[in-house]
Coordinates of C-alpha atoms in Angstrom, one line a residue:
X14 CA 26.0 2.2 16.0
X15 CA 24.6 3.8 12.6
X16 CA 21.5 4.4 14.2
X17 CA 22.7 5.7 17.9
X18 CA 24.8 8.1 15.6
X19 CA 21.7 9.4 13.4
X20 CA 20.0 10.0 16.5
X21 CA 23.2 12.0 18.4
X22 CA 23.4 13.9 15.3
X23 CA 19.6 14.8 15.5
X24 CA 20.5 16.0 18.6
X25 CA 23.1 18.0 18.7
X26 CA 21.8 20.0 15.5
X27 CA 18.1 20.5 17.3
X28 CA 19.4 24.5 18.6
X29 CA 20.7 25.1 15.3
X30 CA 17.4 24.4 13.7
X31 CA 15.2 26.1 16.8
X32 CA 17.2 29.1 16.2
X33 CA 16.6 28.9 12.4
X34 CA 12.7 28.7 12.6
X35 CA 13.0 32.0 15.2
X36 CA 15.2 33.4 12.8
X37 CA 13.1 33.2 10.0
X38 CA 10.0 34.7 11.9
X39 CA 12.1 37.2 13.2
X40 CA 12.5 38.3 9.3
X41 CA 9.0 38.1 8.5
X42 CA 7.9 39.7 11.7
X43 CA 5.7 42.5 10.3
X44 CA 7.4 44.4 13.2
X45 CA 10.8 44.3 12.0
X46 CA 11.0 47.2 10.0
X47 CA 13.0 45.5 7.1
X48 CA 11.0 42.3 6.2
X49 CA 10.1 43.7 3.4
X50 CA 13.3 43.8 1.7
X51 CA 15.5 41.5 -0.5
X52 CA 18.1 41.1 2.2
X53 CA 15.2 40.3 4.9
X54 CA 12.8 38.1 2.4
X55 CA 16.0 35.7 1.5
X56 CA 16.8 35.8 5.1
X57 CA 13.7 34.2 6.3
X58 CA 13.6 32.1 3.2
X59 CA 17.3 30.4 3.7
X60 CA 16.4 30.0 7.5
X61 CA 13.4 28.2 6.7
X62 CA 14.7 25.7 4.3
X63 CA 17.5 25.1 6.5
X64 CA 14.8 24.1 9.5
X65 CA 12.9 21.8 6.9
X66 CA 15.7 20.1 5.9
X67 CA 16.8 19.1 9.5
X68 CA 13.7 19.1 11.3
X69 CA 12.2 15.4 11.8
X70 CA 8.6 14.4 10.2
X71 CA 6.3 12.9 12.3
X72 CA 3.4 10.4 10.6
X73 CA 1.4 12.7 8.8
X74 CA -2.7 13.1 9.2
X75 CA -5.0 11.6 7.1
X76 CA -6.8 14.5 6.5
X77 CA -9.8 12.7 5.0
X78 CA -12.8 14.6 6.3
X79 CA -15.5 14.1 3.8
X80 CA -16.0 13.1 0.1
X81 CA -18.3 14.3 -2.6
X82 CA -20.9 12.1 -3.7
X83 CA -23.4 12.7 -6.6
X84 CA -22.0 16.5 -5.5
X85 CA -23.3 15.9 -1.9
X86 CA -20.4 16.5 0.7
X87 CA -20.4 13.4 3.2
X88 CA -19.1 13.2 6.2
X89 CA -16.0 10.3 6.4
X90 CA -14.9 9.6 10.1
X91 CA -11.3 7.0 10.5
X92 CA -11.7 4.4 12.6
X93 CA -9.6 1.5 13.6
X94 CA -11.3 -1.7 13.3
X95 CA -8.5 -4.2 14.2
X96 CA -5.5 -3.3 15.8
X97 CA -2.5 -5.6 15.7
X98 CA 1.6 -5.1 16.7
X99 CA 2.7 -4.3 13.4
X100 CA -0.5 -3.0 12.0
X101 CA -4.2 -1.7 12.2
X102 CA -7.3 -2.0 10.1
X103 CA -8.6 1.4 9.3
X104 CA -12.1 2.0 8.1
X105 CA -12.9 5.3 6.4
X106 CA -16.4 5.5 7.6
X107 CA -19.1 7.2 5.7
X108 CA -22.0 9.0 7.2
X109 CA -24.1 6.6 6.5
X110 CA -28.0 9.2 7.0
X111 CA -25.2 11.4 4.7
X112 CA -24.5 8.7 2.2
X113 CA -28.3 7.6 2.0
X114 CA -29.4 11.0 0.8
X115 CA -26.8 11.6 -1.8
X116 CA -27.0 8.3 -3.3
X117 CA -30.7 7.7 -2.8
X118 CA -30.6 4.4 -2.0
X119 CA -29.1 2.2 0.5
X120 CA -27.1 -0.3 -1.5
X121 CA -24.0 -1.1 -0.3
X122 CA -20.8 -0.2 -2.3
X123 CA -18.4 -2.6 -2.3
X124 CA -15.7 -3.1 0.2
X125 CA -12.2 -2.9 -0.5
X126 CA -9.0 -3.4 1.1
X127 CA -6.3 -1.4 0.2
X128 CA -2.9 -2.8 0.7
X129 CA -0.5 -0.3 2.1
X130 CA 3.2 -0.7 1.1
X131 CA 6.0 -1.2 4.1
X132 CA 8.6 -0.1 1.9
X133 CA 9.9 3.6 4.4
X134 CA 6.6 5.5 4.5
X135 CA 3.1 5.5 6.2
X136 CA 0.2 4.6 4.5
X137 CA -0.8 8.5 4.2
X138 CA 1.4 8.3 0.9
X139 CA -2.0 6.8 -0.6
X140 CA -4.2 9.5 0.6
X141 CA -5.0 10.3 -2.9
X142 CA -5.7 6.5 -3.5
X143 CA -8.0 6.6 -0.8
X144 CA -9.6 10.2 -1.5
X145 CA -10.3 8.9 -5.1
X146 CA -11.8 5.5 -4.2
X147 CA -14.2 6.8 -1.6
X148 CA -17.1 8.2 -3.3
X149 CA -18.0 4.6 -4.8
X150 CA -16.3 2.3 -2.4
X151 CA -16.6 1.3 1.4
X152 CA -12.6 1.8 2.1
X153 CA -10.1 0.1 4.5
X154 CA -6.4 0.3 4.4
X155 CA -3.4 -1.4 6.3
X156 CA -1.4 1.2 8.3
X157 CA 1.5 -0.5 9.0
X158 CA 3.7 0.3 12.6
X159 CA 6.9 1.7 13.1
X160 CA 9.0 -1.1 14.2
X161 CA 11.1 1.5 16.7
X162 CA 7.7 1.8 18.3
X163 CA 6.9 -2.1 18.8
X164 CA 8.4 -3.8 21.7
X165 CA 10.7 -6.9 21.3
X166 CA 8.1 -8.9 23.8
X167 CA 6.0 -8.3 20.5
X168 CA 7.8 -10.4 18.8
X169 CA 9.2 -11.3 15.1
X170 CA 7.3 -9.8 11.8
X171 CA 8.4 -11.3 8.2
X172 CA 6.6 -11.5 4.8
X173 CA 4.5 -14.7 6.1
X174 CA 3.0 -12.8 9.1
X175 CA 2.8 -9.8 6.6
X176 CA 0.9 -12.4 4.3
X177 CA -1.2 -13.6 7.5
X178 CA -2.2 -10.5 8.9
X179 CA -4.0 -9.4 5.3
X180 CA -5.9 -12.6 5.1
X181 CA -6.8 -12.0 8.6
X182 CA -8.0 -8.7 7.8
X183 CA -9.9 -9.7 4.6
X184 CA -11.8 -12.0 7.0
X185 CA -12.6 -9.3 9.6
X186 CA -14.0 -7.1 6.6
X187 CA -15.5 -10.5 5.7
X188 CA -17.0 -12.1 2.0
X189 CA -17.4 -10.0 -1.0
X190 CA -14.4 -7.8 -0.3
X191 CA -11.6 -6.6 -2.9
X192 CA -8.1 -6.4 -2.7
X193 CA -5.7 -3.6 -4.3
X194 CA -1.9 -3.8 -3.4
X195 CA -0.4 -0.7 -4.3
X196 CA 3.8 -1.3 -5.2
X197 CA 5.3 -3.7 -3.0
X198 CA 2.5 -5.5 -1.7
X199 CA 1.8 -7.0 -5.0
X200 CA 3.1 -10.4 -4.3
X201 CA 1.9 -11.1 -0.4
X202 CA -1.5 -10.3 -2.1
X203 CA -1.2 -12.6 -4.4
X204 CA 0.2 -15.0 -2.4
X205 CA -2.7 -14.2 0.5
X206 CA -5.5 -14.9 -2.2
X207 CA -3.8 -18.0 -3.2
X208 CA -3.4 -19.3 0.2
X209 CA -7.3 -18.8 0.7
X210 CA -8.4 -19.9 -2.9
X211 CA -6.4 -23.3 -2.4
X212 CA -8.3 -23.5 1.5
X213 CA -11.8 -22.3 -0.2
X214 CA -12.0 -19.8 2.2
X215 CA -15.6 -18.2 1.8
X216 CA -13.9 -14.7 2.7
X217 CA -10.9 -14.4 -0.2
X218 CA -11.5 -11.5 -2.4
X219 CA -13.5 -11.0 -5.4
X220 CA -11.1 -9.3 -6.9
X221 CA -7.6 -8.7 -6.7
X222 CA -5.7 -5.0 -7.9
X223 CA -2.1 -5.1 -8.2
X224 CA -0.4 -1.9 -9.3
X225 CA 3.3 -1.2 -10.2
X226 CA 4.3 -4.6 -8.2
X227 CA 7.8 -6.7 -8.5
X228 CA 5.2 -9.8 -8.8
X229 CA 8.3 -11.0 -11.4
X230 CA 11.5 -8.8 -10.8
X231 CA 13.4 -10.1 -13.5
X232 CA 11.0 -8.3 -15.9
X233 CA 12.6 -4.8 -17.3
X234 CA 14.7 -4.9 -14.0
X235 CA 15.6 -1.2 -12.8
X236 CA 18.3 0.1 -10.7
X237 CA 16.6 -1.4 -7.3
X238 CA 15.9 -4.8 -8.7
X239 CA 19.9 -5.1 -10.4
X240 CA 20.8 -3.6 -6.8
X241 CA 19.3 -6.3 -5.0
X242 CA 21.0 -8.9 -7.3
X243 CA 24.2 -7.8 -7.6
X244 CA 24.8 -7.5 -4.1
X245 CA 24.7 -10.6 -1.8
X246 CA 21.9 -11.3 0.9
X247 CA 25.2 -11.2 3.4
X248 CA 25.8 -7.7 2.4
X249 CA 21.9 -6.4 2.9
X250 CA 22.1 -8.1 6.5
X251 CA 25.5 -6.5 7.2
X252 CA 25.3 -3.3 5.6
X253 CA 20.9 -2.3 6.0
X254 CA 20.3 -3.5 9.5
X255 CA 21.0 -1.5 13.0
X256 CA 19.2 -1.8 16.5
X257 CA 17.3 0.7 17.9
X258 CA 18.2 2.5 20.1
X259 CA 16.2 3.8 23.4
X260 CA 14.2 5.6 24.6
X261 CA 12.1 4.0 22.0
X262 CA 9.5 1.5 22.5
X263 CA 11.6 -1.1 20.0
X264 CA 14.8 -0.8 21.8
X265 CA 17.0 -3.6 21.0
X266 CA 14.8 -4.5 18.4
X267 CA 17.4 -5.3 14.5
X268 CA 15.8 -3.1 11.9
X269 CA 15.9 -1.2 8.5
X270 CA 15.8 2.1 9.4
X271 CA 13.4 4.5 7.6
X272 CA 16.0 7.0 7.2
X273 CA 18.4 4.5 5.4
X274 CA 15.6 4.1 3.0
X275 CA 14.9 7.5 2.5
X276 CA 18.3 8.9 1.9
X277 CA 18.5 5.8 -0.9
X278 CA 15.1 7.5 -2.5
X279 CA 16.6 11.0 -2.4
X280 CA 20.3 9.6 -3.7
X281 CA 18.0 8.1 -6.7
X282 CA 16.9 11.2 -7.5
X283 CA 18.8 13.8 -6.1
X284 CA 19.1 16.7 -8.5
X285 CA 15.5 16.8 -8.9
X286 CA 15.4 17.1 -4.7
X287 CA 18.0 19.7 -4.8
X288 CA 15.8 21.8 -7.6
X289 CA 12.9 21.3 -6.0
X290 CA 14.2 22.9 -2.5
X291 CA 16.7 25.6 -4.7
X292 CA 12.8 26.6 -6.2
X293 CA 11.1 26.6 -2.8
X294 CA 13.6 29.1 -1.3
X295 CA 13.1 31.0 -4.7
X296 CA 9.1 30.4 -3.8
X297 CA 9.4 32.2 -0.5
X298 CA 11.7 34.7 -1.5
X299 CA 9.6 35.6 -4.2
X300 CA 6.0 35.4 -2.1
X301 CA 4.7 32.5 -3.5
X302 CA 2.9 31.2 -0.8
X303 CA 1.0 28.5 -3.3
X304 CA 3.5 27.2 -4.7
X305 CA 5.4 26.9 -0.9
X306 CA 2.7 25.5 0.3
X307 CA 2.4 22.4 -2.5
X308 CA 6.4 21.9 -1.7
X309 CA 5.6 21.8 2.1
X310 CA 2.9 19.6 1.6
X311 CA 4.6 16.6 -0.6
X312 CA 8.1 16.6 1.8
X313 CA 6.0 16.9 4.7
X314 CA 4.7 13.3 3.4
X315 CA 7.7 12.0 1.8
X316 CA 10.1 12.8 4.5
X317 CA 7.6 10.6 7.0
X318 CA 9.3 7.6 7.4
X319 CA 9.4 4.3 9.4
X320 CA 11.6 1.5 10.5
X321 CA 11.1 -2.3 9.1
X322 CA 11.8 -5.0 11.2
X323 CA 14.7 -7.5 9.9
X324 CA 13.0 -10.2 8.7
X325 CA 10.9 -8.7 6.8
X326 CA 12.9 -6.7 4.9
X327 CA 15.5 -9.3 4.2
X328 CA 12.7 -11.7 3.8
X329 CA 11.7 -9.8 1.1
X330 CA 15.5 -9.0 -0.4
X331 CA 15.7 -12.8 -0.4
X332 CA 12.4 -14.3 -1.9
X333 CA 11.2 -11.0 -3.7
X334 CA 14.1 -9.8 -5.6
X335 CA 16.7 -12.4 -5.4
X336 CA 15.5 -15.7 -5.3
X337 CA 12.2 -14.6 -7.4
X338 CA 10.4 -17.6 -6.0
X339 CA 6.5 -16.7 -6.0
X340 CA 7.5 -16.1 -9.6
X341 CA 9.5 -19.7 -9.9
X342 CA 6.5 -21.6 -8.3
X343 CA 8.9 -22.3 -5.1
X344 CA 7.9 -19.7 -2.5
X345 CA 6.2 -21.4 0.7
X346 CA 3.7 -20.3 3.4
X347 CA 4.0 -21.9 6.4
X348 CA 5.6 -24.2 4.9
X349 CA 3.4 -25.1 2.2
X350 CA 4.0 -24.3 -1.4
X351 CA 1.7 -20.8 -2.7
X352 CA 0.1 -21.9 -5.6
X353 CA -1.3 -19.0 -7.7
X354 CA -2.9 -21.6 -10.1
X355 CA -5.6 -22.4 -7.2
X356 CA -6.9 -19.0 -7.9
X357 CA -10.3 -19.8 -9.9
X358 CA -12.8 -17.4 -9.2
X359 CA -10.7 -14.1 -8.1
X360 CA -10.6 -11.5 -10.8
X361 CA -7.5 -9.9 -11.6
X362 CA -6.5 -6.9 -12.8
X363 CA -2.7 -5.3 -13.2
X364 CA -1.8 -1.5 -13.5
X365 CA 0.8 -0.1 -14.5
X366 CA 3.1 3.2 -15.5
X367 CA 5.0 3.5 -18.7
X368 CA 8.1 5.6 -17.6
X369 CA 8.1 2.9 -13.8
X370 CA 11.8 3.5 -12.9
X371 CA 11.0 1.6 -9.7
X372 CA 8.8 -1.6 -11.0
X373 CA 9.6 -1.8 -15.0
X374 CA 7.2 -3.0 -17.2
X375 CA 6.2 -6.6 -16.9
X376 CA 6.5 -7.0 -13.7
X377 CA 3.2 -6.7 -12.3
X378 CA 1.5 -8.4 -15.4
X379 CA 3.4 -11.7 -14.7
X380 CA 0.7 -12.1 -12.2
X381 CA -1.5 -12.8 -15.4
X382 CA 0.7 -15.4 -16.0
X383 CA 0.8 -17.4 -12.9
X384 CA -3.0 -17.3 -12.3
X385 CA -3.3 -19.8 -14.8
X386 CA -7.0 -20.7 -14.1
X387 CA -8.3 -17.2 -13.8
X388 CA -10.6 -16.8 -17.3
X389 CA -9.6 -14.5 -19.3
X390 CA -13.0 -12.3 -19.0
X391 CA -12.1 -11.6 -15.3
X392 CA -8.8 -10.8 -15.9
X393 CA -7.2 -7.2 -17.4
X394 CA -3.6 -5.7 -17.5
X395 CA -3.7 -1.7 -18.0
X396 CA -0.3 0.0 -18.9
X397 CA -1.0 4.0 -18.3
X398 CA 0.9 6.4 -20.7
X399 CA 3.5 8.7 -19.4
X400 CA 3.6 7.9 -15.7
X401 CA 6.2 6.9 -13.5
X402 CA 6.0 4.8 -10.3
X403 CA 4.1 7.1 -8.1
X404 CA 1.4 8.6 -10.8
X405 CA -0.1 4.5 -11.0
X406 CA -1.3 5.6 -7.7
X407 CA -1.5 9.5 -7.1
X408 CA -2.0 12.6 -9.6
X409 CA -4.5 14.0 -12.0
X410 CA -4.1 10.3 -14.0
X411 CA -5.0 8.3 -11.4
X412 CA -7.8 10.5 -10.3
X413 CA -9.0 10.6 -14.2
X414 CA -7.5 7.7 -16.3
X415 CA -6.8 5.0 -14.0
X416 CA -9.5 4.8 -11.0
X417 CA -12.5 4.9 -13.0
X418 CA -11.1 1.9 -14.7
X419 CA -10.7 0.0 -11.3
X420 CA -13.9 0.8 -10.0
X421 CA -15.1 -0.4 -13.7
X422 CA -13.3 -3.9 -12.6
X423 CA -14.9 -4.1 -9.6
X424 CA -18.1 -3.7 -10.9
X425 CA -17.6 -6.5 -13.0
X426 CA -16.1 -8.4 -10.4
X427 CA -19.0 -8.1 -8.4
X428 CA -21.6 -9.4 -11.2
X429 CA -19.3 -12.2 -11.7
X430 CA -19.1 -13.1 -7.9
X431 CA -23.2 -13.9 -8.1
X432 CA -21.9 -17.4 -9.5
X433 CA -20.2 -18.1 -6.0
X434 CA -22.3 -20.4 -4.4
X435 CA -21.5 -18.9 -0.5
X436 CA -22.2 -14.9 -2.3
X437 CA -24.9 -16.0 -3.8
X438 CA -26.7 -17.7 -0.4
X439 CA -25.3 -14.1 1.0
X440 CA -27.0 -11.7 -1.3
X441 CA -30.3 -14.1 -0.9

């Protein structure tokens, strides 16, 4: 009912928030006389917040149209190279006469996969992660579906298809490829690479990224992780889970709403939301069409939300932040026990921010201490200064403290992977 009921009150506000975006350009209209006045200029400005607040975000752009490499603008063209219900491959294509000429050679960068959260937003939250990876790297990402959009005849989607489609992918991208989870995805990835490390599967990565991760929840827990343990599994499945309604393509289909999630991000942190859109009307009253602009931008992404299907979201309650049991040695794939310790020859490196209110400290780097076997030159755990959750992944210290270290790892990884016997045959 929750969700017929968001949708009826989308609705019935829609002419309230038409009329508030004509509004508001009625104000500015250089032909009304008074837009230039106080009265007029906080007019517009508390019309247009209003429409932005109730308006609904669609999936945002990627926006990726070129990088700069060796200062030599190249062309970057998305392309989906595997497209499944729940999820497609994307490839961020380089020009490759383009790429040639500003590298001046034609050796290959390496591949790497970058593992998209399904936590409530699209995989455009890591355009920065992307945009900074792309100048040295040959980039693919996991955009992962809307489960409104995906018809039941589709099926069922939990953390063991999650964990099937990314060693699926890994082998359409195919040996010599690296793997960085970004938040969530931290223990499928882990659990993927160990699947294929205990099956010697020529195509599991060379390397393996895991950034602010709940690879070990009971680490530093924070208010999500003693949320998820104080309440029972009963009262996730009774209290997160409605069915969508139609017209969409998932009618009928049990999900966690994105909009459930979202209102829990913005009741997390909601005096810094309310400040931020008490400053944007002051923005607009003001003038400041920069500043505006950068608020626009961000709620445009993080307002962008989708629906997770309920199994894999209570999946992941369960085994991820209850039951802790990739971290207790007793989480199974398919019915067979994951066993990190298989991992031999995948480096590993963990990231991490210092002021994490979402994954505390510790919790990534207990992947360290499940990949038992991994030497100790191929492994590395990174804690970056004065950032919280989303700076391990986006900002001015990812761009300039923290990706330059990755790629750094990869490298490595790479002359380390010459010891493989199938990437060494490869490279001969």
């Amino acid at each position: 009912m929750l969700y017929s009921a968001y949708e009826l009150a989308y609705a019935a506000v829609a002419p309230a928030r038409i009329a508030a975006g004509v509004g508001a350009k009625f104000w500015r209209s250089p032909m009304n006389p008074a837009s230039g006045s106080w009265m007029a200029r906080s007019t517009a400005a508390a019309l247009d917040v209003f429409e932005n607040v109730m308006r609904r975000y669609p999936k945002p752009e990627w926006g990726l149209d070129t990088t700069l490499v060796n200062g030599v603008s190249v062309p970057v063209r998305v392309e989906q190279v595997e497209r499944k219900d729940f999820c497609t491959l994307i490839h961020f294509a380089r020009d490759e006469k383009a790429l040639k000429k500003a590298k001046g050679s034609n050796q290959a960068d390496p591949a790497v996969l970058i593992v998209a959260p399904l936590s409530g937003h699209y995989a455009t939250l890591l355009r920065g992660t992307v945009e900074a990876m792309l100048p040295e790297h040959d980039v693919y990402i996991t955009d992962w579906t809307d489960a409104r959009h995906v018809p039941l005849c589709a099926g069922r989607f939990d953390l063991n298809d999650y964990i099937d489609y990314l060693i699926d992918f890994m082998r359409t991208i195919g040996p010599g490829v690296h793997a960085m989870a970004v938040c969530q995805p931290g223990p499928a990835l882990l659990s993927a690479a160990a699947v294929m490390a205990d099956n010697g599967d020529i195509c599991r990565p060379l390397s393996m990224t895991i950034m602010g991760s709940p690879i070990d929840a009971r680490r530093s827990p924070t208010v999500p992780n003693k949320l998820s343990e104080e309440r029972p599994y009963e009262w996730f499945e009774q209290n997160m889970i409605f069915t969508v309604p139609a017209p969409y393509a998932g009618a009928m289909r049990r999900v966690y709403p994105g909009f459930v999630q979202l209102y829990s991000f913005l009741a997390m942190n909601s005096d810094r939301h309310m400040n931020a859109h008490y400053d944007y009307f002051q923005h607009l009253v003001q003038g400041d069409g920069d500043s505006a602009d950068k608020h626009r931008n961000f709620y445009d992404e993080y307002l962008s939300v989708l629906d997770m299907t309920e199994e894999f979201y209570l999946q992941t309650i369960r085994d991820v932040f209850q039951e802790h049991s990739l971290a207790k040695g007793t989480f199974k794939h398919r019915g067979r026990t994951v066993r990190p310790e298989a991992i031999m020859d995948i480096a590993l490196m963990t990231v991490e921010g210092e002021n994490d209110d979402i994954s505390g400290i510790g919790q990534t780097q207990a992947a360290h201490d499940l990949c038992t076997n991994i030497p100790p030159k191929m492994q590395l755990d990174y804690i970056q200064p004065d950032v919280g959750h989303y700076g391990v992944f986006n900002g001015s210290r990812w761009r300039n403290e923290i990706q330059p270290k990755v790629a750094d790892f990869i490298r490595m990884a790479e002359k380390e992977a010459v010891k493989r016997p199938a990437i060494r045959l490869a490279a001969e």
